[in-house]
Tab-separated table of C-alpha atoms and ligand atoms in Angstrom:
chain	number	residue	atom	x	y	z
A	1	UNK	CA	-27.470	-25.664	54.075
A	2	UNK	CA	-24.749	-27.416	56.545
A	3	UNK	CA	-23.667	-24.442	58.880
A	4	UNK	CA	-20.381	-23.050	58.336
A	5	UNK	CA	-17.598	-24.057	60.510
A	6	UNK	CA	-16.560	-21.580	62.660
A	7	UNK	CA	-13.159	-21.285	60.666
A	8	UNK	CA	-15.074	-19.582	57.823
A	9	UNK	CA	-16.796	-17.422	59.450
A	10	UNK	CA	-15.038	-14.487	58.882
A	11	UNK	CA	-14.084	-15.454	54.992
A	12	UNK	CA	-17.546	-16.230	54.427
A	13	UNK	CA	-19.617	-13.997	52.456
A	14	UNK	CA	-23.417	-14.458	52.809
A	15	UNK	CA	-26.465	-13.099	51.006
A	16	UNK	CA	-27.391	-9.970	52.854
A	17	UNK	CA	-23.848	-9.315	53.464
A	18	UNK	CA	-23.081	-5.505	51.993
A	19	UNK	CA	-20.324	-7.273	49.952
A	20	UNK	CA	-22.890	-9.642	48.391
A	21	UNK	CA	-23.822	-7.780	45.328
A	22	UNK	CA	-19.826	-6.974	44.396
A	23	UNK	CA	-19.148	-10.496	44.924
A	24	UNK	CA	-22.234	-13.253	43.817
A	25	UNK	CA	-21.464	-12.392	39.705
A	26	UNK	CA	-19.206	-12.153	37.119
A	27	UNK	CA	-18.121	-9.826	33.927
A	28	UNK	CA	-20.544	-11.347	31.320
A	29	UNK	CA	-23.266	-13.697	33.815
A	30	UNK	CA	-25.031	-12.692	36.805
A	31	UNK	CA	-25.437	-15.194	39.788
A	32	UNK	CA	-26.967	-16.027	43.084
A	33	UNK	CA	-23.918	-18.319	44.929
A	34	UNK	CA	-25.298	-19.274	48.463
A	35	UNK	CA	-22.092	-18.588	49.771
A	36	UNK	CA	-18.506	-16.827	48.925
A	37	UNK	CA	-15.470	-17.654	50.553
A	38	UNK	CA	-13.235	-14.553	50.320
A	39	UNK	CA	-9.915	-17.247	50.631
A	40	UNK	CA	-6.747	-15.801	52.245
A	41	UNK	CA	-4.481	-19.303	52.606
A	42	UNK	CA	-4.484	-23.011	51.586
A	43	UNK	CA	-5.927	-24.043	54.534
A	44	UNK	CA	-9.487	-21.520	53.857
A	45	UNK	CA	-9.525	-23.164	50.355
A	46	UNK	CA	-9.159	-26.796	52.245
A	47	UNK	CA	-11.860	-25.774	54.632
A	48	UNK	CA	-13.633	-24.123	51.731
A	49	UNK	CA	-13.753	-27.652	49.804
A	50	UNK	CA	-14.532	-29.791	52.970
A	51	UNK	CA	-17.511	-27.630	53.719
A	52	UNK	CA	-18.639	-28.212	50.328
A	53	UNK	CA	-18.028	-31.669	49.927
A	54	UNK	CA	-19.817	-31.986	53.171
A	55	UNK	CA	-22.753	-29.650	52.004
A	56	UNK	CA	-23.368	-31.151	48.486
A	57	UNK	CA	-22.615	-27.560	47.350
A	58	UNK	CA	-21.139	-26.848	43.919
A	59	UNK	CA	-18.058	-25.215	43.631
A	60	UNK	CA	-16.797	-22.642	41.540
A	61	UNK	CA	-13.441	-20.818	41.572
A	62	UNK	CA	-13.073	-17.561	40.920
A	63	UNK	CA	-9.662	-15.104	40.183
A	64	UNK	CA	-10.992	-11.959	38.300
A	65	UNK	CA	-14.288	-12.981	37.557
A	66	UNK	CA	-13.496	-12.161	34.021
A	67	UNK	CA	-14.389	-15.560	32.455
A	68	UNK	CA	-16.290	-15.610	29.739
A	69	UNK	CA	-18.435	-18.647	30.380
A	70	UNK	CA	-19.310	-17.454	34.128
A	71	UNK	CA	-17.667	-20.429	35.240
A	72	UNK	CA	-16.428	-18.685	38.093
A	73	UNK	CA	-19.618	-17.879	39.791
A	74	UNK	CA	-22.880	-20.740	40.119
A	75	UNK	CA	-26.380	-20.449	41.397
A	76	UNK	CA	-26.890	-21.646	44.899
A	77	UNK	CA	-23.365	-22.999	45.611
A	78	UNK	CA	-20.209	-22.368	46.686
A	79	UNK	CA	-17.347	-19.592	45.156
A	80	UNK	CA	-13.726	-19.614	46.356
A	81	UNK	CA	-12.543	-16.267	45.501
A	82	UNK	CA	-8.903	-15.752	45.685
A	83	UNK	CA	-9.395	-11.802	45.135
A	84	UNK	CA	-7.313	-11.177	48.250
A	85	UNK	CA	-4.538	-13.564	47.148
A	86	UNK	CA	-3.219	-11.481	45.076
A	87	UNK	CA	0.484	-10.684	45.939
A	88	UNK	CA	3.067	-9.470	43.055
A	89	UNK	CA	6.791	-9.782	44.419
A	90	UNK	CA	9.943	-9.703	42.522
A	91	UNK	CA	11.891	-12.469	44.094
A	92	UNK	CA	14.833	-12.588	42.065
A	93	UNK	CA	15.548	-9.304	39.460
A	94	UNK	CA	18.907	-10.940	37.726
A	95	UNK	CA	16.855	-13.658	36.931
A	96	UNK	CA	13.530	-12.240	36.251
A	97	UNK	CA	11.569	-14.577	38.660
A	98	UNK	CA	8.382	-13.196	39.868
A	99	UNK	CA	5.514	-14.534	42.134
A	100	UNK	CA	1.921	-13.321	41.359
A	101	UNK	CA	-1.285	-14.121	43.470
A	102	UNK	CA	-3.899	-15.563	41.165
A	103	UNK	CA	-6.110	-13.184	42.933
A	104	UNK	CA	-4.055	-10.431	41.184
A	105	UNK	CA	-5.333	-8.426	38.432
A	106	UNK	CA	-3.154	-8.024	35.389
A	107	UNK	CA	-3.163	-4.270	35.393
A	108	UNK	CA	-1.780	-4.333	38.923
A	109	UNK	CA	0.797	-6.378	38.072
A	110	UNK	CA	1.918	-4.512	34.963
A	111	UNK	CA	1.876	-1.630	36.765
A	112	UNK	CA	4.654	-3.287	39.864
A	113	UNK	CA	6.618	-4.996	37.241
A	114	UNK	CA	7.017	-1.889	35.407
A	115	UNK	CA	8.750	-0.064	38.626
A	116	UNK	CA	11.250	-2.933	38.275
A	117	UNK	CA	12.155	-2.770	34.411
A	118	UNK	CA	9.951	-5.932	33.957
A	119	UNK	CA	6.885	-7.252	32.464
A	120	UNK	CA	4.982	-10.314	31.421
A	121	UNK	CA	3.126	-10.499	28.627
A	122	UNK	CA	-0.805	-11.367	29.633
A	123	UNK	CA	-3.918	-10.198	27.836
A	124	UNK	CA	-5.882	-7.386	26.083
A	125	UNK	CA	-7.540	-6.107	29.142
A	126	UNK	CA	-6.082	-5.512	32.732
A	127	UNK	CA	-8.903	-6.181	34.980
A	128	UNK	CA	-8.441	-9.751	33.646
A	129	UNK	CA	-7.615	-12.023	36.643
A	130	UNK	CA	-3.996	-13.500	36.718
A	131	UNK	CA	-5.603	-16.787	37.691
A	132	UNK	CA	-8.215	-17.525	34.960
A	133	UNK	CA	-5.927	-16.542	32.155
A	134	UNK	CA	-2.758	-17.831	33.542
A	135	UNK	CA	-4.342	-21.660	33.917
A	136	UNK	CA	-5.534	-21.400	30.065
A	137	UNK	CA	-3.510	-19.636	27.839
A	138	UNK	CA	-2.761	-15.555	27.805
A	139	UNK	CA	-2.699	-14.908	23.860
A	140	UNK	CA	-1.641	-10.990	24.536
A	141	UNK	CA	0.040	-8.128	23.506
A	142	UNK	CA	3.759	-9.674	22.488
A	143	UNK	CA	2.577	-13.289	22.290
A	144	UNK	CA	4.775	-13.079	18.989
A	145	UNK	CA	7.690	-12.358	20.595
A	146	UNK	CA	7.452	-14.006	24.218
A	147	UNK	CA	4.594	-16.771	23.532
A	148	UNK	CA	1.675	-17.201	25.638
A	149	UNK	CA	1.636	-16.146	29.469
A	150	UNK	CA	1.915	-20.220	30.212
A	151	UNK	CA	4.791	-20.006	28.570
A	152	UNK	CA	6.837	-17.834	31.035
A	153	UNK	CA	5.518	-20.135	33.554
A	154	UNK	CA	8.258	-21.351	36.054
A	155	UNK	CA	6.250	-22.956	38.565
A	156	UNK	CA	2.784	-23.115	40.159
A	157	UNK	CA	1.305	-23.793	43.766
A	158	UNK	CA	-2.158	-25.349	43.671
A	159	UNK	CA	-4.484	-26.852	46.455
A	160	UNK	CA	-5.957	-30.340	44.831
A	161	UNK	CA	-9.761	-31.201	45.137
A	162	UNK	CA	-8.811	-33.109	48.104
A	163	UNK	CA	-7.187	-30.284	49.688
A	164	UNK	CA	-3.726	-30.809	49.533
A	165	UNK	CA	-0.935	-29.011	48.469
A	166	UNK	CA	1.401	-28.901	45.735
A	167	UNK	CA	4.637	-26.825	44.436
A	168	UNK	CA	4.518	-28.050	40.750
A	169	UNK	CA	7.578	-27.339	38.322
A	170	UNK	CA	9.089	-29.191	35.610
A	171	UNK	CA	10.751	-31.010	37.878
A	172	UNK	CA	8.153	-31.690	41.375
A	173	UNK	CA	4.734	-33.211	39.693
A	174	UNK	CA	5.732	-32.482	35.825
A	175	UNK	CA	2.717	-33.625	35.037
A	176	UNK	CA	0.770	-31.295	37.176
A	177	UNK	CA	2.832	-28.523	36.079
A	178	UNK	CA	2.002	-29.736	32.178
A	179	UNK	CA	-1.872	-29.517	32.884
A	180	UNK	CA	-1.952	-26.162	34.911
A	181	UNK	CA	-0.226	-24.752	31.596
A	182	UNK	CA	-3.382	-24.265	29.842
A	183	UNK	CA	-5.474	-26.808	31.323
A	184	UNK	CA	-5.116	-25.801	35.073
A	185	UNK	CA	-8.836	-25.131	35.992
A	186	UNK	CA	-9.592	-28.698	35.685
A	187	UNK	CA	-7.095	-30.309	38.048
A	188	UNK	CA	-6.549	-27.726	41.115
A	189	UNK	CA	-7.209	-24.235	42.408
A	190	UNK	CA	-3.418	-22.413	41.827
A	191	UNK	CA	-3.080	-19.891	44.231
A	192	UNK	CA	0.852	-18.458	43.253
A	193	UNK	CA	2.415	-18.820	40.016
A	194	UNK	CA	6.328	-17.911	39.439
A	195	UNK	CA	6.852	-16.588	36.179
A	196	UNK	CA	10.178	-15.491	34.448
A	197	UNK	CA	9.286	-12.202	33.212
A	198	UNK	CA	10.933	-10.268	30.104
A	199	UNK	CA	12.994	-6.999	29.967
A	200	UNK	CA	10.659	-4.943	27.592
A	201	UNK	CA	8.632	-2.453	29.614
A	202	UNK	CA	7.781	-0.299	26.722
A	203	UNK	CA	6.057	-1.104	23.582
A	204	UNK	CA	5.513	0.905	19.959
A	205	UNK	CA	1.971	1.378	19.182
A	206	UNK	CA	-0.253	2.545	16.599
A	207	UNK	CA	-3.598	1.959	14.701
A	208	UNK	CA	-4.405	1.607	11.212
A	209	UNK	CA	-7.556	1.781	9.452
A	210	UNK	CA	-8.596	-0.155	5.920
A	211	UNK	CA	-11.208	-0.237	3.915
A	212	UNK	CA	-12.486	-1.717	1.294
A	213	UNK	CA	-11.307	-5.586	2.829
A	214	UNK	CA	-12.912	-7.678	0.508
A	215	UNK	CA	-11.641	-6.102	-2.777
A	216	UNK	CA	-7.719	-6.068	-1.914
A	217	UNK	CA	-8.149	-9.265	-0.170
A	218	UNK	CA	-7.049	-7.304	2.977
A	219	UNK	CA	-7.538	-10.066	5.616
A	220	UNK	CA	-5.242	-12.701	3.867
A	221	UNK	CA	-2.650	-10.239	3.035
A	222	UNK	CA	-2.286	-9.336	6.673
A	223	UNK	CA	-2.537	-12.937	7.672
A	224	UNK	CA	0.177	-13.365	4.495
A	225	UNK	CA	2.202	-10.212	6.119
A	226	UNK	CA	2.064	-11.551	9.736
A	227	UNK	CA	3.302	-14.956	8.947
A	228	UNK	CA	6.616	-13.263	7.499
A	229	UNK	CA	7.088	-10.485	10.057
A	230	UNK	CA	9.474	-10.114	12.798
A	231	UNK	CA	8.804	-11.373	16.093
A	232	UNK	CA	8.563	-8.368	17.787
A	233	UNK	CA	5.219	-7.268	16.016
A	234	UNK	CA	1.702	-8.541	17.255
A	235	UNK	CA	-1.530	-6.892	15.877
A	236	UNK	CA	-5.198	-7.517	15.996
A	237	UNK	CA	-7.977	-6.062	13.575
A	238	UNK	CA	-11.755	-5.508	14.494
A	239	UNK	CA	-13.642	-5.200	11.659
A	240	UNK	CA	-16.811	-3.176	10.358
A	241	UNK	CA	-18.717	-4.480	7.264
A	242	UNK	CA	-16.076	-3.000	4.518
A	243	UNK	CA	-12.748	-2.892	6.382
A	244	UNK	CA	-11.485	-2.469	9.694
A	245	UNK	CA	-8.853	-1.257	12.297
A	246	UNK	CA	-5.658	-2.610	13.191
A	247	UNK	CA	-3.930	-2.254	16.425
A	248	UNK	CA	-0.061	-2.926	16.540
A	249	UNK	CA	2.225	-3.533	19.013
A	250	UNK	CA	5.663	-3.442	18.497
A	251	UNK	CA	7.665	-4.935	21.313
A	252	UNK	CA	10.331	-2.381	22.265
A	253	UNK	CA	11.041	0.928	21.191
A	254	UNK	CA	12.766	0.702	18.140
A	255	UNK	CA	10.774	2.942	15.990
A	256	UNK	CA	12.446	2.557	12.450
A	257	UNK	CA	12.200	-1.067	13.034
A	258	UNK	CA	8.438	-0.922	13.792
A	259	UNK	CA	7.962	1.105	11.353
A	260	UNK	CA	9.472	-1.260	8.402
A	261	UNK	CA	7.709	-4.272	9.800
A	262	UNK	CA	4.387	-2.014	9.948
A	263	UNK	CA	4.612	-0.334	6.009
A	264	UNK	CA	3.256	-3.331	4.214
A	265	UNK	CA	0.193	-3.166	6.819
A	266	UNK	CA	-0.168	0.443	5.855
A	267	UNK	CA	-1.561	-0.680	2.429
A	268	UNK	CA	-4.284	-3.282	3.182
A	269	UNK	CA	-7.305	-1.307	2.157
A	270	UNK	CA	-8.141	1.332	-0.970
A	271	UNK	CA	-5.912	4.219	0.467
A	272	UNK	CA	-2.616	3.951	2.878
A	273	UNK	CA	-3.249	4.562	6.290
A	274	UNK	CA	-1.171	6.896	8.159
A	275	UNK	CA	-1.492	5.732	11.900
A	276	UNK	CA	1.838	7.687	13.903
A	277	UNK	CA	3.969	5.420	16.071
A	278	UNK	CA	4.057	6.200	19.676
A	279	UNK	CA	6.084	4.677	22.286
A	280	UNK	CA	4.328	3.966	25.441
A	281	UNK	CA	4.533	2.154	28.703
A	282	UNK	CA	3.639	-1.751	28.074
A	283	UNK	CA	1.583	-0.828	31.234
A	284	UNK	CA	-0.530	1.671	29.459
A	285	UNK	CA	-1.685	-1.193	27.446
A	286	UNK	CA	-3.142	-2.608	30.671
A	287	UNK	CA	-3.812	0.330	32.869
A	288	UNK	CA	-5.293	0.551	36.448
A	289	UNK	CA	-7.976	2.058	34.814
A	290	UNK	CA	-9.466	-0.854	33.684
A	291	UNK	CA	-9.833	-2.090	37.124
A	292	UNK	CA	-13.849	-2.487	38.054
A	293	UNK	CA	-15.986	-4.701	40.104
A	294	UNK	CA	-17.336	-7.255	37.988
A	295	UNK	CA	-21.559	-7.848	38.456
A	296	UNK	CA	-22.612	-8.807	35.383
A	297	UNK	CA	-22.244	-5.653	33.758
A	298	UNK	CA	-21.335	-7.017	30.085
A	299	UNK	CA	-23.914	-10.193	29.480
A	300	UNK	CA	-22.368	-11.299	26.090
A	301	UNK	CA	-21.502	-14.202	24.248
A	302	UNK	CA	-18.039	-15.690	22.974
A	303	UNK	CA	-16.715	-18.016	20.517
A	304	UNK	CA	-13.485	-18.494	18.893
A	305	UNK	CA	-11.395	-20.477	16.077
A	306	UNK	CA	-8.181	-20.528	15.004
A	307	UNK	CA	-6.940	-21.024	11.226
A	308	UNK	CA	-3.933	-22.664	10.002
A	309	UNK	CA	-4.293	-20.261	7.227
A	310	UNK	CA	-6.764	-17.296	6.774
A	311	UNK	CA	-7.408	-17.440	3.162
A	312	UNK	CA	-9.649	-15.958	0.942
A	313	UNK	CA	-12.574	-18.043	1.569
A	314	UNK	CA	-12.378	-17.836	5.165
A	315	UNK	CA	-11.786	-13.805	4.894
A	316	UNK	CA	-15.034	-13.525	2.998
A	317	UNK	CA	-16.702	-15.720	5.820
A	318	UNK	CA	-15.276	-13.781	8.746
A	319	UNK	CA	-16.487	-10.251	6.328
A	320	UNK	CA	-19.844	-11.889	6.344
A	321	UNK	CA	-20.350	-11.861	9.698
A	322	UNK	CA	-19.033	-8.638	10.227
A	323	UNK	CA	-22.045	-7.317	8.406
A	324	UNK	CA	-23.905	-8.734	11.068
A	325	UNK	CA	-25.098	-5.066	13.278
A	326	UNK	CA	-25.228	-7.014	16.440
A	327	UNK	CA	-21.703	-9.186	15.794
A	328	UNK	CA	-18.220	-7.664	16.929
A	329	UNK	CA	-15.470	-9.656	14.857
A	330	UNK	CA	-12.094	-9.940	15.959
A	331	UNK	CA	-8.652	-11.207	14.315
A	332	UNK	CA	-5.400	-11.678	16.333
A	333	UNK	CA	-2.308	-12.621	14.823
A	334	UNK	CA	-0.356	-15.659	16.662
A	335	UNK	CA	2.953	-17.345	15.654
A	336	UNK	CA	6.627	-16.489	16.414
A	337	UNK	CA	7.278	-17.627	19.861
A	338	UNK	CA	4.141	-19.194	20.419
A	339	UNK	CA	5.298	-21.872	17.604
A	340	UNK	CA	8.507	-22.092	19.769
A	341	UNK	CA	7.048	-24.343	22.371
A	342	UNK	CA	6.139	-27.917	21.029
A	343	UNK	CA	2.513	-29.103	21.241
A	344	UNK	CA	2.420	-31.243	23.433
A	345	UNK	CA	5.034	-29.321	26.065
A	346	UNK	CA	2.007	-27.922	28.070
A	347	UNK	CA	-1.914	-28.644	28.344
A	348	UNK	CA	-1.979	-25.869	25.663
A	349	UNK	CA	-2.006	-27.827	22.266
A	350	UNK	CA	-2.268	-25.423	19.611
A	351	UNK	CA	0.653	-24.181	18.324
A	352	UNK	CA	0.701	-23.854	14.713
A	353	UNK	CA	-2.573	-21.916	13.461
A	354	UNK	CA	-1.474	-18.324	12.212
A	355	UNK	CA	-4.436	-16.677	13.212
A	356	UNK	CA	-7.673	-16.108	15.582
A	357	UNK	CA	-10.855	-15.635	14.780
A	358	UNK	CA	-13.078	-14.189	17.629
A	359	UNK	CA	-16.728	-13.132	17.369
A	360	UNK	CA	-18.573	-11.792	19.937
A	361	UNK	CA	-22.307	-10.899	20.421
A	362	UNK	CA	-24.138	-8.570	23.022
A	363	UNK	CA	-26.853	-8.444	24.941
A	364	UNK	CA	-30.176	-8.257	24.020
A	365	UNK	CA	-29.108	-10.188	20.835
A	366	UNK	CA	-29.134	-14.242	21.229
A	367	UNK	CA	-27.047	-16.754	20.052
A	368	UNK	CA	-28.926	-17.053	16.585
A	369	UNK	CA	-26.938	-14.429	14.814
A	370	UNK	CA	-23.452	-15.618	15.871
A	371	UNK	CA	-24.080	-19.518	15.155
A	372	UNK	CA	-25.824	-18.895	11.878
A	373	UNK	CA	-22.574	-16.732	10.923
A	374	UNK	CA	-20.185	-19.536	12.587
A	375	UNK	CA	-21.066	-22.499	10.810
A	376	UNK	CA	-19.857	-22.283	7.503
A	377	UNK	CA	-16.594	-21.050	9.413
A	378	UNK	CA	-16.634	-23.956	11.574
A	379	UNK	CA	-15.271	-26.665	9.219
A	380	UNK	CA	-11.750	-24.314	8.708
A	381	UNK	CA	-10.785	-23.850	12.333
A	382	UNK	CA	-8.030	-26.692	13.571
A	383	UNK	CA	-7.957	-25.205	17.099
A	384	UNK	CA	-9.463	-22.763	19.956
A	385	UNK	CA	-8.550	-21.333	22.893
A	386	UNK	CA	-10.515	-22.166	25.664
A	387	UNK	CA	-10.724	-18.781	27.509
A	388	UNK	CA	-12.435	-16.862	24.234
A	389	UNK	CA	-15.786	-19.309	24.499
A	390	UNK	CA	-18.898	-18.534	26.295
A	391	UNK	CA	-20.708	-21.916	26.497
A	392	UNK	CA	-17.868	-25.229	26.106
A	393	UNK	CA	-19.067	-28.111	24.498
A	394	UNK	CA	-17.737	-31.016	23.844
A	395	UNK	CA	-17.370	-29.355	20.239
A	396	UNK	CA	-15.131	-27.110	21.334
A	397	UNK	CA	-13.360	-28.952	24.075
A	398	UNK	CA	-12.416	-31.304	20.994
A	399	UNK	CA	-11.051	-27.743	19.559
A	400	UNK	CA	-9.544	-25.851	22.320
A	401	UNK	CA	-7.867	-29.267	23.316
A	402	UNK	CA	-6.036	-31.747	20.751
A	403	UNK	CA	-7.121	-35.793	21.786
A	404	UNK	CA	-4.112	-36.102	22.887
A	405	UNK	CA	-3.982	-33.417	24.824
A	406	UNK	CA	-7.423	-34.183	26.453
A	407	UNK	CA	-6.388	-37.651	26.877
A	408	UNK	CA	-3.885	-36.512	29.323
A	409	UNK	CA	-6.077	-34.235	31.080
A	410	UNK	CA	-8.849	-36.773	31.658
A	411	UNK	CA	-6.375	-39.118	32.915
A	412	UNK	CA	-4.953	-36.481	35.158
A	413	UNK	CA	-8.641	-35.208	36.172
A	414	UNK	CA	-9.480	-38.720	36.998
A	415	UNK	CA	-6.055	-39.198	38.995
A	416	UNK	CA	-6.534	-35.772	41.445
A	417	UNK	CA	-10.369	-34.857	41.318
A	418	UNK	CA	-11.940	-37.950	40.777
A	419	UNK	CA	-15.108	-36.909	42.202
A	420	UNK	CA	-15.256	-33.627	39.789
A	421	UNK	CA	-15.407	-30.973	42.337
A	422	UNK	CA	-13.489	-28.438	40.126
A	423	UNK	CA	-14.438	-27.453	36.672
A	424	UNK	CA	-15.811	-30.163	34.832
A	425	UNK	CA	-14.228	-31.213	31.583
A	426	UNK	CA	-17.130	-31.432	29.049
B	1	FAD	C1	-12.577	-7.692	28.494
B	1	FAD	C2	-12.094	-9.298	28.082
B	1	FAD	C3	-10.769	-9.092	27.515
B	1	FAD	C4	-9.946	-10.369	27.204
B	1	FAD	N1	-8.928	-10.473	26.700
B	1	FAD	C5	-7.973	-11.517	26.794
B	1	FAD	C6	-6.609	-11.542	25.893
B	1	FAD	O1	-6.303	-10.655	25.301
B	1	FAD	N2	-6.284	-12.670	26.037
B	1	FAD	C7	-6.337	-13.363	26.747
B	1	FAD	O2	-5.598	-14.498	26.876
B	1	FAD	N3	-7.215	-13.500	27.240
B	1	FAD	C8	-8.405	-13.043	27.699
B	1	FAD	N4	-9.579	-12.638	28.203
B	1	FAD	C9	-9.745	-14.144	28.370
B	1	FAD	C10	-9.103	-14.578	29.749
B	1	FAD	O3	-8.575	-15.173	29.617
B	1	FAD	C11	-10.640	-15.514	30.534
B	1	FAD	O4	-11.544	-14.119	30.571
B	1	FAD	C12	-10.286	-15.794	31.881
B	1	FAD	O5	-10.859	-16.861	32.077
B	1	FAD	C13	-10.192	-14.363	32.836
B	1	FAD	O6	-9.582	-15.159	33.936
B	1	FAD	P1	-10.090	-14.557	35.516
B	1	FAD	O7	-9.005	-15.074	36.549
B	1	FAD	O8	-10.607	-13.204	35.424
B	1	FAD	O9	-11.505	-15.567	35.560
B	1	FAD	P2	-12.256	-16.009	36.738
B	1	FAD	O10	-13.514	-15.366	35.706
B	1	FAD	O11	-12.194	-15.393	38.057
B	1	FAD	O12	-12.116	-17.687	36.140
B	1	FAD	C14	-12.700	-18.436	35.200
B	1	FAD	C15	-12.230	-19.615	35.058
B	1	FAD	O13	-11.086	-20.129	35.102
B	1	FAD	C16	-10.625	-21.293	36.307
B	1	FAD	N5	-9.767	-20.454	37.001
B	1	FAD	C17	-9.909	-18.830	37.752
B	1	FAD	N6	-9.036	-19.392	38.437
B	1	FAD	C18	-8.209	-20.087	38.625
B	1	FAD	C19	-7.549	-19.935	39.814
B	1	FAD	N7	-6.224	-19.344	40.309
B	1	FAD	N8	-6.645	-21.889	39.409
B	1	FAD	C20	-7.674	-22.699	38.793
B	1	FAD	N9	-8.235	-22.449	37.486
B	1	FAD	C21	-9.003	-20.948	37.988
B	1	FAD	C22	-11.834	-21.513	36.717
B	1	FAD	O14	-11.984	-22.377	36.261
B	1	FAD	C23	-12.977	-20.335	36.158
B	1	FAD	O15	-14.234	-20.893	36.393
B	1	FAD	C24	-10.368	-11.758	28.264
B	1	FAD	C25	-11.649	-11.716	28.505
B	1	FAD	C26	-12.968	-10.626	29.041
B	1	FAD	C27	-13.728	-10.779	29.214
């Protein structure tokens, strides 16, 4: 390895450094990079990129290290870790504009914004990093009310592969701003985002259980109910062989309105489910208790697909998969505000599917069970979410990025990262 430039000496963590064990891996994968650069500035990133190019080192970019494919670390290469670029600042309370460093975690963001009476719908886990989620989508607990996390983005600052820095928005480098909102990891290293937050800080939640999913056509009915439901309602289902647990989130604290919307969902199974509604802070859904270092502790593999409609055919295939003891099957409702954004307005182009199907298998299980159960479902998928994919392939890329989106991303990739320094488009 070429000697590190002096300017990076105090930013570099090498094997043998006491910090290295906590910085080498991701949440789902274990790795041995040659060096991790704890970047604090654009200059650090620029120097790290120049050094990687000179030394022929593969580059990985890491914000929170929660990426499911493990792409935020590598073996023998250089990792640009943004965890110290993690500020959360309210820029303009009236306009609800908030600047967030890519290295912040969503638990921290939710906690800081709560104190200002604001929130941003992100995902379901507080330890997920801002950078990885906000460059790819962000399907959160209030997605049907406020859209994807990328839909609330108003500008972003990124370092391009050649080391130059751009602040991009609708007027300045709009093509890069388009790419950052769904395909950001392919075109640059985002250091800071500006989001327009929302005033909702309280949510109404409950969990409902149902049995007899196939007999009562519970999943197909859930999909139909959710497509007609008020936008405030977002739900997910964690399945077991004969039924499931429905997590219900209503964006706001209007309990009677929430109860009216939830009522049909109480009758999905053979017996009504009586889960009591509770108003909690949004920040409690992505709490600080989620925060932890990522050391490869969750060796899981995940796949996903979106369906236009979850009919009884899809329902039966999903339920059959849920009978596998080592497969966790989850469904998420989409729609609402997510559909307000036209498909080609951002690089997140899947804007019409009503439900997301997610399958996860944990070590020591292999891919085999997942693949066997996934194969009959695949023809039903019309889209996918890049961030719920552990094994990005050409086929999964095609699902995550519709043809027109892929074409635009490839053009931008060849313009802004011609040598392929950053994450490859498979
Ligand atoms: C337990 C768990 C729960 C999750 N729940 C949700 C959820 O509810 N909703 C949802 O939408 N997603 C969810 N995800 C998926 C999540 O969006 C991705 O894993 C995301 O990549 C994590 O972001 P990160 O910064 O931690 O990723 P990292 O592992 O740090 O990065 C992953 C990849 O993102 C890209 N990237 C990261 N930072 C930047 C940056 N600053 N600039 C450019 N590219 C960057 C890089 O290509 C990198 O390889 C979940 C993941 C896990 C493990």
